Amino acid sequence: MHTSLNLSRRNLLQGAAAMAATWPLAGFAAESSGSDSLKGRMYKTLKIGMVKVPGSMTEKFQAVKEAGFDGIELQAPGYSIPEVNEAIKATGIPVDGNVCAGHWQVRHTDPSEAVRKQALETLKQALRDTHAVGGHTLLLVVGHGKDGTEDECWKRSVDNIAQAIPLAAELGVHLAIENVWNEFLYDHEGGSNQSAEKFVKYVDEFDSPWVGMQFDIGNHWKYGATGDWIRQLDQRIIKLDVKGFSRKAGKFTKVGEGDIDWADVRKSLLEINYHGWVAAEVAGGDLERLKEVSANLDRAFGLG
């Protein structure tokens, strides 16, 4: 299981994070019992696209701070580095990481070598921009299963992304692979009893502490038990994304709503000794909506 590699991966991220700063009841996640609280272990962040507050970047960061978040994720490339650094300085809110721009459209699994080259150039620039604002993770969708067979998509993406690892290591920015509905490494038409085995093997293929998972808690509840996926991925998880999901209704929900087994999520995170960031990825809005999202995270993970 690449034990020493996994420990190194987690230790690197925990250091960066420290420097940067039962079933659902009544339609919401069961409250933490105290023994399964993650308070003191997790930092709250969110995607910049959720911040529907008018004004400058500094004003947006200030709203994020007022809503109770510890950081914010941007999309890179695509922002003014001086403007972001000024917002960080003015508010004390760090950019804990970024999302790689265009990774759904210009993919590392594309059959075209020219397209894959472009994807690699974007990835490298996103790493540089993340470093320039003090971020330590870059979320990456590695491709799409429609681009070929699983073996073809596996080889193309690994070969392409691996070329960015030396730069990631030089800059101190982790490549954080997200589990998404991209028809790769799971059966999109399959049932809810699937495992994370393919994701484990895929991450381990890179054989680097600079590559891990930004595990999305809501994305694969449709396909497998979230707590079990966390246990299988273990130290490969370097960051979390979160949204709710309802198997019954077949749709995404607010954090804590739906039918995810949040008690087991908390238990599994404690079992793997997770310390780090959790990024909300739900519908955003004005300041009051952001405060609601922050409070939902507190309740789901026992952070209050």
PDB file of C-alpha atoms in Angstrom:
ATOM      1  CA  MET A   1       0.000   0.000   0.000  1.00  0.00           C
ATOM      2  CA  HIS A   2       2.984   2.329  -0.294  1.00  0.00           C
ATOM      3  CA  THR A   3       2.735   2.895   3.473  1.00  0.00           C
ATOM      4  CA  SER A   4       5.744   5.189   3.837  1.00  0.00           C
ATOM      5  CA  LEU A   5       4.663   7.107   0.742  1.00  0.00           C
ATOM      6  CA  ASN A   6       1.165   7.614   2.114  1.00  0.00           C
ATOM      7  CA  LEU A   7       2.454   8.821   5.473  1.00  0.00           C
ATOM      8  CA  SER A   8       4.781  11.222   3.711  1.00  0.00           C
ATOM      9  CA  ARG A   9       1.893  12.546   1.616  1.00  0.00           C
ATOM     10  CA  ARG A  10      -0.258  13.219   4.676  1.00  0.00           C
ATOM     11  CA  ASN A  11       2.600  14.696   6.707  1.00  0.00           C
ATOM     12  CA  LEU A  12       3.426  17.138   3.923  1.00  0.00           C
ATOM     13  CA  LEU A  13      -0.151  18.345   3.660  1.00  0.00           C
ATOM     14  CA  GLN A  14      -0.729  18.565   7.397  1.00  0.00           C
ATOM     15  CA  GLY A  15       2.304  20.801   7.671  1.00  0.00           C
ATOM     16  CA  ALA A  16       0.975  23.062   4.933  1.00  0.00           C
ATOM     17  CA  ALA A  17      -2.489  23.173   6.498  1.00  0.00           C
ATOM     18  CA  ALA A  18      -1.110  24.074   9.906  1.00  0.00           C
ATOM     19  CA  MET A  19       0.869  26.860   8.431  1.00  0.00           C
ATOM     20  CA  ALA A  20      -2.130  28.216   6.528  1.00  0.00           C
ATOM     21  CA  ALA A  21      -3.992  28.548   9.509  1.00  0.00           C
ATOM     22  CA  THR A  22     -26.017   6.707  12.755  1.00  0.00           C
ATOM     23  CA  TRP A  23     -28.118   7.980   9.794  1.00  0.00           C
ATOM     24  CA  PRO A  24     -29.454  11.436   9.117  1.00  0.00           C
ATOM     25  CA  LEU A  25     -32.319  12.525  11.354  1.00  0.00           C
ATOM     26  CA  ALA A  26     -35.010  15.096  10.561  1.00  0.00           C
ATOM     27  CA  GLY A  27     -33.565  15.640   7.093  1.00  0.00           C
ATOM     28  CA  PHE A  28     -30.125  16.614   8.366  1.00  0.00           C
ATOM     29  CA  ALA A  29     -26.972  14.831   9.439  1.00  0.00           C
ATOM     30  CA  ALA A  30     -27.116  13.386  12.917  1.00  0.00           C
ATOM     31  CA  GLU A  31     -25.367  15.645  15.388  1.00  0.00           C
ATOM     32  CA  SER A  32     -21.904  14.598  16.487  1.00  0.00           C
ATOM     33  CA  SER A  33     -21.884  12.659  19.724  1.00  0.00           C
ATOM     34  CA  GLY A  34     -18.702  14.409  20.825  1.00  0.00           C
ATOM     35  CA  SER A  35     -16.611  11.262  20.566  1.00  0.00           C
ATOM     36  CA  ASP A  36     -16.837  11.478  16.772  1.00  0.00           C
ATOM     37  CA  SER A  37     -16.342  15.243  16.565  1.00  0.00           C
ATOM     38  CA  LEU A  38     -13.724  16.467  14.102  1.00  0.00           C
ATOM     39  CA  LYS A  39     -13.318  19.800  15.873  1.00  0.00           C
ATOM     40  CA  GLY A  40      -9.696  20.906  15.850  1.00  0.00           C
ATOM     41  CA  ARG A  41      -8.918  18.587  12.935  1.00  0.00           C
ATOM     42  CA  MET A  42     -10.555  20.370  10.015  1.00  0.00           C
ATOM     43  CA  TYR A  43     -10.359  23.751   8.312  1.00  0.00           C
ATOM     44  CA  LYS A  44     -13.371  25.010   6.349  1.00  0.00           C
ATOM     45  CA  THR A  45     -13.024  26.386   2.833  1.00  0.00           C
ATOM     46  CA  LEU A  46     -15.245  26.866  -0.241  1.00  0.00           C
ATOM     47  CA  LYS A  47     -15.103  27.529  -3.966  1.00  0.00           C
ATOM     48  CA  ILE A  48     -14.855  31.135  -5.171  1.00  0.00           C
ATOM     49  CA  GLY A  49     -17.806  30.528  -7.505  1.00  0.00           C
ATOM     50  CA  MET A  50     -20.052  30.112  -4.463  1.00  0.00           C
ATOM     51  CA  VAL A  51     -19.353  33.665  -3.278  1.00  0.00           C
ATOM     52  CA  LYS A  52     -22.153  35.730  -4.846  1.00  0.00           C
ATOM     53  CA  VAL A  53     -21.155  38.867  -2.976  1.00  0.00           C
ATOM     54  CA  PRO A  54     -20.649  41.968  -5.155  1.00  0.00           C
ATOM     55  CA  GLY A  55     -17.463  43.967  -4.992  1.00  0.00           C
ATOM     56  CA  SER A  56     -13.732  43.470  -5.158  1.00  0.00           C
ATOM     57  CA  MET A  57     -11.785  40.334  -4.446  1.00  0.00           C
ATOM     58  CA  THR A  58     -11.005  41.734  -1.003  1.00  0.00           C
ATOM     59  CA  GLU A  59     -14.710  42.250  -0.307  1.00  0.00           C
ATOM     60  CA  LYS A  60     -15.431  38.678  -1.353  1.00  0.00           C
ATOM     61  CA  PHE A  61     -12.679  37.364   0.926  1.00  0.00           C
ATOM     62  CA  GLN A  62     -14.050  39.469   3.774  1.00  0.00           C
ATOM     63  CA  ALA A  63     -17.502  37.935   3.304  1.00  0.00           C
ATOM     64  CA  VAL A  64     -15.955  34.453   3.394  1.00  0.00           C
ATOM     65  CA  LYS A  65     -14.254  35.343   6.669  1.00  0.00           C
ATOM     66  CA  GLU A  66     -17.459  36.782   8.136  1.00  0.00           C
ATOM     67  CA  ALA A  67     -19.336  33.614   7.173  1.00  0.00           C
ATOM     68  CA  GLY A  68     -16.977  31.544   9.321  1.00  0.00           C
ATOM     69  CA  PHE A  69     -14.663  29.972   6.739  1.00  0.00           C
ATOM     70  CA  ASP A  70     -10.909  29.548   7.212  1.00  0.00           C
ATOM     71  CA  GLY A  71      -9.882  29.777   3.553  1.00  0.00           C
ATOM     72  CA  ILE A  72     -11.034  29.922  -0.050  1.00  0.00           C
ATOM     73  CA  GLU A  73     -10.306  27.988  -3.257  1.00  0.00           C
ATOM     74  CA  LEU A  74      -9.917  29.816  -6.558  1.00  0.00           C
ATOM     75  CA  GLN A  75      -9.651  28.600 -10.153  1.00  0.00           C
ATOM     76  CA  ALA A  76      -6.286  28.757 -11.872  1.00  0.00           C
ATOM     77  CA  PRO A  77      -5.139  30.039 -14.260  1.00  0.00           C
ATOM     78  CA  GLY A  78      -7.605  32.913 -14.393  1.00  0.00           C
ATOM     79  CA  TYR A  79      -7.084  35.519 -11.691  1.00  0.00           C
ATOM     80  CA  SER A  80      -4.876  38.496 -10.916  1.00  0.00           C
ATOM     81  CA  ILE A  81      -2.131  37.340  -8.567  1.00  0.00           C
ATOM     82  CA  PRO A  82      -1.492  40.839  -7.127  1.00  0.00           C
ATOM     83  CA  GLU A  83      -5.220  41.324  -6.500  1.00  0.00           C
ATOM     84  CA  VAL A  84      -5.519  37.972  -4.721  1.00  0.00           C
ATOM     85  CA  ASN A  85      -2.436  38.578  -2.604  1.00  0.00           C
ATOM     86  CA  GLU A  86      -3.810  41.951  -1.582  1.00  0.00           C
ATOM     87  CA  ALA A  87      -7.103  40.286  -0.545  1.00  0.00           C
ATOM     88  CA  ILE A  88      -5.179  37.724   1.511  1.00  0.00           C
ATOM     89  CA  LYS A  89      -3.163  40.459   3.208  1.00  0.00           C
ATOM     90  CA  ALA A  90      -6.223  42.601   3.938  1.00  0.00           C
ATOM     91  CA  THR A  91      -8.419  39.833   5.352  1.00  0.00           C
ATOM     92  CA  GLY A  92      -6.108  37.136   6.657  1.00  0.00           C
ATOM     93  CA  ILE A  93      -8.031  34.542   4.617  1.00  0.00           C
ATOM     94  CA  PRO A  94      -5.589  32.239   2.779  1.00  0.00           C
ATOM     95  CA  VAL A  95      -6.054  30.620  -0.591  1.00  0.00           C
ATOM     96  CA  ASP A  96      -5.637  27.034   0.579  1.00  0.00           C
ATOM     97  CA  GLY A  97      -5.804  25.686  -2.958  1.00  0.00           C
ATOM     98  CA  ASN A  98      -7.130  26.048  -6.469  1.00  0.00           C
ATOM     99  CA  VAL A  99      -9.186  24.162  -9.018  1.00  0.00           C
ATOM    100  CA  CYS A 100      -7.419  23.585 -12.348  1.00  0.00           C
ATOM    101  CA  ALA A 101      -9.192  25.581 -15.044  1.00  0.00           C
ATOM    102  CA  GLY A 102     -10.558  23.868 -18.115  1.00  0.00           C
ATOM    103  CA  HIS A 103      -9.807  20.313 -16.994  1.00  0.00           C
ATOM    104  CA  TRP A 104     -13.229  19.075 -18.118  1.00  0.00           C
ATOM    105  CA  GLN A 105     -12.815  20.452 -21.649  1.00  0.00           C
ATOM    106  CA  VAL A 106      -9.066  20.094 -22.309  1.00  0.00           C
ATOM    107  CA  ARG A 107      -8.368  16.657 -20.876  1.00  0.00           C
ATOM    108  CA  HIS A 108      -5.368  14.514 -20.043  1.00  0.00           C
ATOM    109  CA  THR A 109      -7.260  11.503 -21.439  1.00  0.00           C
ATOM    110  CA  ASP A 110      -7.926  13.052 -24.855  1.00  0.00           C
ATOM    111  CA  PRO A 111      -6.824  10.870 -27.807  1.00  0.00           C
ATOM    112  CA  SER A 112      -5.096  13.895 -29.337  1.00  0.00           C
ATOM    113  CA  GLU A 113      -1.487  14.387 -28.292  1.00  0.00           C
ATOM    114  CA  ALA A 114      -1.837  18.119 -29.008  1.00  0.00           C
ATOM    115  CA  VAL A 115      -4.799  18.406 -26.634  1.00  0.00           C
ATOM    116  CA  ARG A 116      -2.951  16.500 -23.917  1.00  0.00           C
ATOM    117  CA  LYS A 117       0.021  18.832 -24.357  1.00  0.00           C
ATOM    118  CA  GLN A 118      -2.278  21.812 -23.858  1.00  0.00           C
ATOM    119  CA  ALA A 119      -3.764  20.176 -20.750  1.00  0.00           C
ATOM    120  CA  LEU A 120      -0.258  19.733 -19.337  1.00  0.00           C
ATOM    121  CA  GLU A 121       0.669  23.366 -20.030  1.00  0.00           C
ATOM    122  CA  THR A 122      -2.490  24.538 -18.239  1.00  0.00           C
ATOM    123  CA  LEU A 123      -1.749  22.227 -15.322  1.00  0.00           C
ATOM    124  CA  LYS A 124       1.779  23.566 -14.933  1.00  0.00           C
ATOM    125  CA  GLN A 125       0.601  27.174 -15.068  1.00  0.00           C
ATOM    126  CA  ALA A 126      -2.080  26.403 -12.502  1.00  0.00           C
ATOM    127  CA  LEU A 127       0.610  24.990 -10.213  1.00  0.00           C
ATOM    128  CA  ARG A 128       2.668  28.162 -10.588  1.00  0.00           C
ATOM    129  CA  ASP A 129      -0.340  30.405  -9.929  1.00  0.00           C
ATOM    130  CA  THR A 130      -1.330  28.348  -6.885  1.00  0.00           C
ATOM    131  CA  HIS A 131       2.164  28.699  -5.457  1.00  0.00           C
ATOM    132  CA  ALA A 132       2.161  32.440  -6.179  1.00  0.00           C
ATOM    133  CA  VAL A 133      -0.773  32.987  -3.803  1.00  0.00           C
ATOM    134  CA  GLY A 134       0.389  30.535  -1.139  1.00  0.00           C
ATOM    135  CA  GLY A 135      -1.914  27.621  -1.978  1.00  0.00           C
ATOM    136  CA  HIS A 136      -0.885  24.019  -1.349  1.00  0.00           C
ATOM    137  CA  THR A 137      -3.339  21.942  -3.417  1.00  0.00           C
ATOM    138  CA  LEU A 138      -4.535  21.934  -7.011  1.00  0.00           C
ATOM    139  CA  LEU A 139      -7.763  20.022  -7.603  1.00  0.00           C
ATOM    140  CA  LEU A 140      -7.660  18.048 -10.835  1.00  0.00           C
ATOM    141  CA  VAL A 141     -10.209  16.111 -12.889  1.00  0.00           C
ATOM    142  CA  VAL A 142      -7.901  13.728 -14.719  1.00  0.00           C
ATOM    143  CA  GLY A 143     -10.113  13.213 -17.769  1.00  0.00           C
ATOM    144  CA  HIS A 144     -13.222  11.435 -19.024  1.00  0.00           C
ATOM    145  CA  GLY A 145     -13.982   7.815 -19.759  1.00  0.00           C
ATOM    146  CA  LYS A 146     -15.583   8.745 -23.073  1.00  0.00           C
ATOM    147  CA  ASP A 147     -12.102   9.383 -24.480  1.00  0.00           C
ATOM    148  CA  GLY A 148     -11.310   5.679 -24.830  1.00  0.00           C
ATOM    149  CA  THR A 149     -11.083   2.405 -22.978  1.00  0.00           C
ATOM    150  CA  GLU A 150     -10.207   2.446 -19.301  1.00  0.00           C
ATOM    151  CA  ASP A 151      -6.692   1.244 -20.083  1.00  0.00           C
ATOM    152  CA  GLU A 152      -6.225   3.968 -22.714  1.00  0.00           C
ATOM    153  CA  CYS A 153      -7.503   6.727 -20.430  1.00  0.00           C
ATOM    154  CA  TRP A 154      -5.416   5.382 -17.565  1.00  0.00           C
ATOM    155  CA  LYS A 155      -2.148   5.380 -19.525  1.00  0.00           C
ATOM    156  CA  ARG A 156      -2.709   8.711 -21.289  1.00  0.00           C
ATOM    157  CA  SER A 157      -3.601  10.558 -18.106  1.00  0.00           C
ATOM    158  CA  VAL A 158      -0.880   9.028 -15.932  1.00  0.00           C
ATOM    159  CA  ASP A 159       1.809   9.649 -18.548  1.00  0.00           C
ATOM    160  CA  ASN A 160       0.678  13.239 -19.040  1.00  0.00           C
ATOM    161  CA  ILE A 161       0.079  14.266 -15.433  1.00  0.00           C
ATOM    162  CA  ALA A 162       3.307  12.619 -14.246  1.00  0.00           C
ATOM    163  CA  GLN A 163       5.252  15.193 -16.256  1.00  0.00           C
ATOM    164  CA  ALA A 164       3.981  17.903 -13.877  1.00  0.00           C
ATOM    165  CA  ILE A 165       5.059  16.144 -10.666  1.00  0.00           C
ATOM    166  CA  PRO A 166       8.617  17.580 -10.599  1.00  0.00           C
ATOM    167  CA  LEU A 167       7.160  21.097 -10.770  1.00  0.00           C
ATOM    168  CA  ALA A 168       4.574  20.269  -8.096  1.00  0.00           C
ATOM    169  CA  ALA A 169       7.354  19.054  -5.822  1.00  0.00           C
ATOM    170  CA  GLU A 170       9.513  22.095  -6.531  1.00  0.00           C
ATOM    171  CA  LEU A 171       6.646  24.469  -5.690  1.00  0.00           C
ATOM    172  CA  GLY A 172       5.226  22.463  -2.799  1.00  0.00           C
ATOM    173  CA  VAL A 173       1.770  22.134  -4.348  1.00  0.00           C
ATOM    174  CA  HIS A 174      -0.067  18.794  -4.215  1.00  0.00           C
ATOM    175  CA  LEU A 175      -2.009  17.444  -7.177  1.00  0.00           C
ATOM    176  CA  ALA A 176      -5.380  16.539  -5.676  1.00  0.00           C
ATOM    177  CA  ILE A 177      -7.411  14.207  -7.903  1.00  0.00           C
ATOM    178  CA  GLU A 178     -11.162  14.532  -7.425  1.00  0.00           C
ATOM    179  CA  ASN A 179     -13.584  11.623  -7.754  1.00  0.00           C
ATOM    180  CA  VAL A 180     -16.237  12.954 -10.121  1.00  0.00           C
ATOM    181  CA  TRP A 181     -18.921  11.661 -12.461  1.00  0.00           C
ATOM    182  CA  ASN A 182     -16.519  11.293 -15.385  1.00  0.00           C
ATOM    183  CA  GLU A 183     -17.161   7.606 -16.154  1.00  0.00           C
ATOM    184  CA  PHE A 184     -13.599   6.651 -15.206  1.00  0.00           C
ATOM    185  CA  LEU A 185     -12.387   4.311 -12.425  1.00  0.00           C
ATOM    186  CA  TYR A 186     -15.946   3.242 -11.536  1.00  0.00           C
ATOM    187  CA  ASP A 187     -19.022   1.869 -13.317  1.00  0.00           C
ATOM    188  CA  HIS A 188     -21.284   4.822 -14.101  1.00  0.00           C
ATOM    189  CA  GLU A 189     -24.219   2.485 -14.696  1.00  0.00           C
ATOM    190  CA  GLY A 190     -23.376   0.292 -11.719  1.00  0.00           C
ATOM    191  CA  GLY A 191     -24.944  -0.051  -8.308  1.00  0.00           C
ATOM    192  CA  SER A 192     -24.213   1.401  -4.897  1.00  0.00           C
ATOM    193  CA  ASN A 193     -21.907  -1.399  -3.743  1.00  0.00           C
ATOM    194  CA  GLN A 194     -18.793  -0.339  -5.675  1.00  0.00           C
ATOM    195  CA  SER A 195     -15.417   0.081  -3.991  1.00  0.00           C
ATOM    196  CA  ALA A 196     -12.617   2.641  -4.305  1.00  0.00           C
ATOM    197  CA  GLU A 197     -10.132  -0.040  -5.399  1.00  0.00           C
ATOM    198  CA  LYS A 198      -9.468   1.460  -8.838  1.00  0.00           C
ATOM    199  CA  PHE A 199      -8.922   4.924  -7.385  1.00  0.00           C
ATOM    200  CA  VAL A 200      -6.412   3.430  -4.936  1.00  0.00           C
ATOM    201  CA  LYS A 201      -4.469   1.746  -7.723  1.00  0.00           C
ATOM    202  CA  TYR A 202      -4.623   4.851  -9.908  1.00  0.00           C
ATOM    203  CA  VAL A 203      -3.178   7.169  -7.255  1.00  0.00           C
ATOM    204  CA  ASP A 204      -0.499   4.634  -6.388  1.00  0.00           C
ATOM    205  CA  GLU A 205       0.488   4.448 -10.065  1.00  0.00           C
ATOM    206  CA  PHE A 206       2.078   7.900  -9.717  1.00  0.00           C
ATOM    207  CA  ASP A 207       4.248   6.658  -6.816  1.00  0.00           C
ATOM    208  CA  SER A 208       4.595  10.191  -5.464  1.00  0.00           C
ATOM    209  CA  PRO A 209       3.713  11.933  -2.196  1.00  0.00           C
ATOM    210  CA  TRP A 210       2.723  14.941  -4.315  1.00  0.00           C
ATOM    211  CA  VAL A 211      -0.290  13.147  -5.819  1.00  0.00           C
ATOM    212  CA  GLY A 212      -3.357  12.261  -3.778  1.00  0.00           C
ATOM    213  CA  MET A 213      -7.122  12.578  -3.649  1.00  0.00           C
ATOM    214  CA  GLN A 214      -9.384  15.532  -3.001  1.00  0.00           C
ATOM    215  CA  PHE A 215     -12.113  13.108  -2.023  1.00  0.00           C
ATOM    216  CA  ASP A 216     -15.627  14.398  -2.646  1.00  0.00           C
ATOM    217  CA  ILE A 217     -17.881  13.018   0.077  1.00  0.00           C
ATOM    218  CA  GLY A 218     -21.102  13.438  -1.891  1.00  0.00           C
ATOM    219  CA  ASN A 219     -20.037  12.505  -5.416  1.00  0.00           C
ATOM    220  CA  HIS A 220     -19.872   8.727  -5.017  1.00  0.00           C
ATOM    221  CA  TRP A 221     -22.512   7.975  -2.397  1.00  0.00           C
ATOM    222  CA  LYS A 222     -24.587   6.957  -5.423  1.00  0.00           C
ATOM    223  CA  TYR A 223     -22.009   4.253  -6.201  1.00  0.00           C
ATOM    224  CA  GLY A 224     -20.575   3.147  -2.874  1.00  0.00           C
ATOM    225  CA  ALA A 225     -20.494   3.585   0.894  1.00  0.00           C
ATOM    226  CA  THR A 226     -18.707   6.866   1.561  1.00  0.00           C
ATOM    227  CA  GLY A 227     -17.152   5.790   4.854  1.00  0.00           C
ATOM    228  CA  ASP A 228     -15.773   2.628   3.271  1.00  0.00           C
ATOM    229  CA  TRP A 229     -14.287   4.629   0.379  1.00  0.00           C
ATOM    230  CA  ILE A 230     -12.557   6.897   2.904  1.00  0.00           C
ATOM    231  CA  ARG A 231     -11.121   3.858   4.685  1.00  0.00           C
ATOM    232  CA  GLN A 232      -9.907   2.351   1.401  1.00  0.00           C
ATOM    233  CA  LEU A 233      -8.314   5.578   0.185  1.00  0.00           C
ATOM    234  CA  ASP A 234      -6.835   6.195   3.651  1.00  0.00           C
ATOM    235  CA  GLN A 235      -3.714   8.400   3.602  1.00  0.00           C
ATOM    236  CA  ARG A 236      -4.173   9.069  -0.106  1.00  0.00           C
ATOM    237  CA  ILE A 237      -6.844  11.590   0.889  1.00  0.00           C
ATOM    238  CA  ILE A 238      -5.080  14.933   1.197  1.00  0.00           C
ATOM    239  CA  LYS A 239      -8.178  17.118   1.095  1.00  0.00           C
ATOM    240  CA  LEU A 240     -11.971  16.827   1.097  1.00  0.00           C
ATOM    241  CA  ASP A 241     -14.771  18.256  -1.024  1.00  0.00           C
ATOM    242  CA  VAL A 242     -18.272  17.999   0.354  1.00  0.00           C
ATOM    243  CA  LYS A 243     -21.865  18.145  -0.768  1.00  0.00           C
ATOM    244  CA  GLY A 244     -24.926  16.128   0.170  1.00  0.00           C
ATOM    245  CA  PHE A 245     -26.641  13.475  -1.950  1.00  0.00           C
ATOM    246  CA  SER A 246     -29.930  11.626  -1.774  1.00  0.00           C
ATOM    247  CA  ARG A 247     -30.001   8.121  -3.235  1.00  0.00           C
ATOM    248  CA  LYS A 248     -33.760   8.098  -2.757  1.00  0.00           C
ATOM    249  CA  ALA A 249     -34.293  11.270  -4.771  1.00  0.00           C
ATOM    250  CA  GLY A 250     -31.284  10.716  -7.052  1.00  0.00           C
ATOM    251  CA  LYS A 251     -29.929  14.251  -6.635  1.00  0.00           C
ATOM    252  CA  PHE A 252     -27.339  16.350  -4.848  1.00  0.00           C
ATOM    253  CA  THR A 253     -28.400  18.215  -1.716  1.00  0.00           C
ATOM    254  CA  LYS A 254     -27.153  20.697   0.842  1.00  0.00           C
ATOM    255  CA  VAL A 255     -24.406  19.450   3.152  1.00  0.00           C
ATOM    256  CA  GLY A 256     -26.017  17.266   5.806  1.00  0.00           C
ATOM    257  CA  GLU A 257     -29.250  16.687   3.904  1.00  0.00           C
ATOM    258  CA  GLY A 258     -30.037  13.628   1.789  1.00  0.00           C
ATOM    259  CA  ASP A 259     -29.191  10.151   3.077  1.00  0.00           C
ATOM    260  CA  ILE A 260     -25.384   9.965   3.353  1.00  0.00           C
ATOM    261  CA  ASP A 261     -24.334   8.164   6.530  1.00  0.00           C
ATOM    262  CA  TRP A 262     -22.636  11.184   8.105  1.00  0.00           C
ATOM    263  CA  ALA A 263     -21.946   9.405  11.377  1.00  0.00           C
ATOM    264  CA  ASP A 264     -19.889   6.817   9.494  1.00  0.00           C
ATOM    265  CA  VAL A 265     -18.184   9.583   7.513  1.00  0.00           C
ATOM    266  CA  ARG A 266     -17.009  11.155  10.768  1.00  0.00           C
ATOM    267  CA  LYS A 267     -15.986   7.778  12.147  1.00  0.00           C
ATOM    268  CA  SER A 268     -13.988   6.874   9.041  1.00  0.00           C
ATOM    269  CA  LEU A 269     -12.174  10.221   9.021  1.00  0.00           C
ATOM    270  CA  LEU A 270     -11.142   9.659  12.625  1.00  0.00           C
ATOM    271  CA  GLU A 271     -10.002   6.135  11.781  1.00  0.00           C
ATOM    272  CA  ILE A 272      -7.634   7.379   9.072  1.00  0.00           C
ATOM    273  CA  ASN A 273      -6.534  10.209  11.397  1.00  0.00           C
ATOM    274  CA  TYR A 274      -7.558  12.906   8.945  1.00  0.00           C
ATOM    275  CA  HIS A 275      -6.393  16.455   9.629  1.00  0.00           C
ATOM    276  CA  GLY A 276      -6.855  19.052   6.913  1.00  0.00           C
ATOM    277  CA  TRP A 277      -9.201  21.091   4.766  1.00  0.00           C
ATOM    278  CA  VAL A 278     -12.799  20.413   3.766  1.00  0.00           C
ATOM    279  CA  ALA A 279     -14.133  22.409   0.813  1.00  0.00           C
ATOM    280  CA  ALA A 280     -17.837  23.070   0.405  1.00  0.00           C
ATOM    281  CA  GLU A 281     -18.990  22.574  -3.184  1.00  0.00           C
ATOM    282  CA  VAL A 282     -22.691  23.410  -3.169  1.00  0.00           C
ATOM    283  CA  ALA A 283     -24.945  26.216  -4.363  1.00  0.00           C
ATOM    284  CA  GLY A 284     -23.618  29.491  -3.027  1.00  0.00           C
ATOM    285  CA  GLY A 285     -25.174  32.895  -2.589  1.00  0.00           C
ATOM    286  CA  ASP A 286     -25.031  36.035  -0.489  1.00  0.00           C
ATOM    287  CA  LEU A 287     -23.514  36.377   2.965  1.00  0.00           C
ATOM    288  CA  GLU A 288     -26.473  34.770   4.713  1.00  0.00           C
ATOM    289  CA  ARG A 289     -26.311  31.746   2.419  1.00  0.00           C
ATOM    290  CA  LEU A 290     -22.568  31.410   3.023  1.00  0.00           C
ATOM    291  CA  LYS A 291     -23.207  31.499   6.770  1.00  0.00           C
ATOM    292  CA  GLU A 292     -25.739  28.695   6.292  1.00  0.00           C
ATOM    293  CA  VAL A 293     -23.202  26.572   4.396  1.00  0.00           C
ATOM    294  CA  SER A 294     -20.619  27.174   7.123  1.00  0.00           C
ATOM    295  CA  ALA A 295     -23.107  26.143   9.809  1.00  0.00           C
ATOM    296  CA  ASN A 296     -24.040  23.015   7.831  1.00  0.00           C
ATOM    297  CA  LEU A 297     -20.369  22.012   7.766  1.00  0.00           C
ATOM    298  CA  ASP A 298     -20.166  22.524  11.528  1.00  0.00           C
ATOM    299  CA  ARG A 299     -23.133  20.229  12.099  1.00  0.00           C
ATOM    300  CA  ALA A 300     -22.088  17.538   9.625  1.00  0.00           C
ATOM    301  CA  PHE A 301     -18.552  17.219  11.011  1.00  0.00           C
ATOM    302  CA  GLY A 302     -19.073  18.203  14.640  1.00  0.00           C
ATOM    303  CA  LEU A 303     -17.027  21.386  14.331  1.00  0.00           C
ATOM    304  CA  GLY A 304     -19.193  23.652  16.460  1.00  0.00           C
TER     305      GLY A 304
END
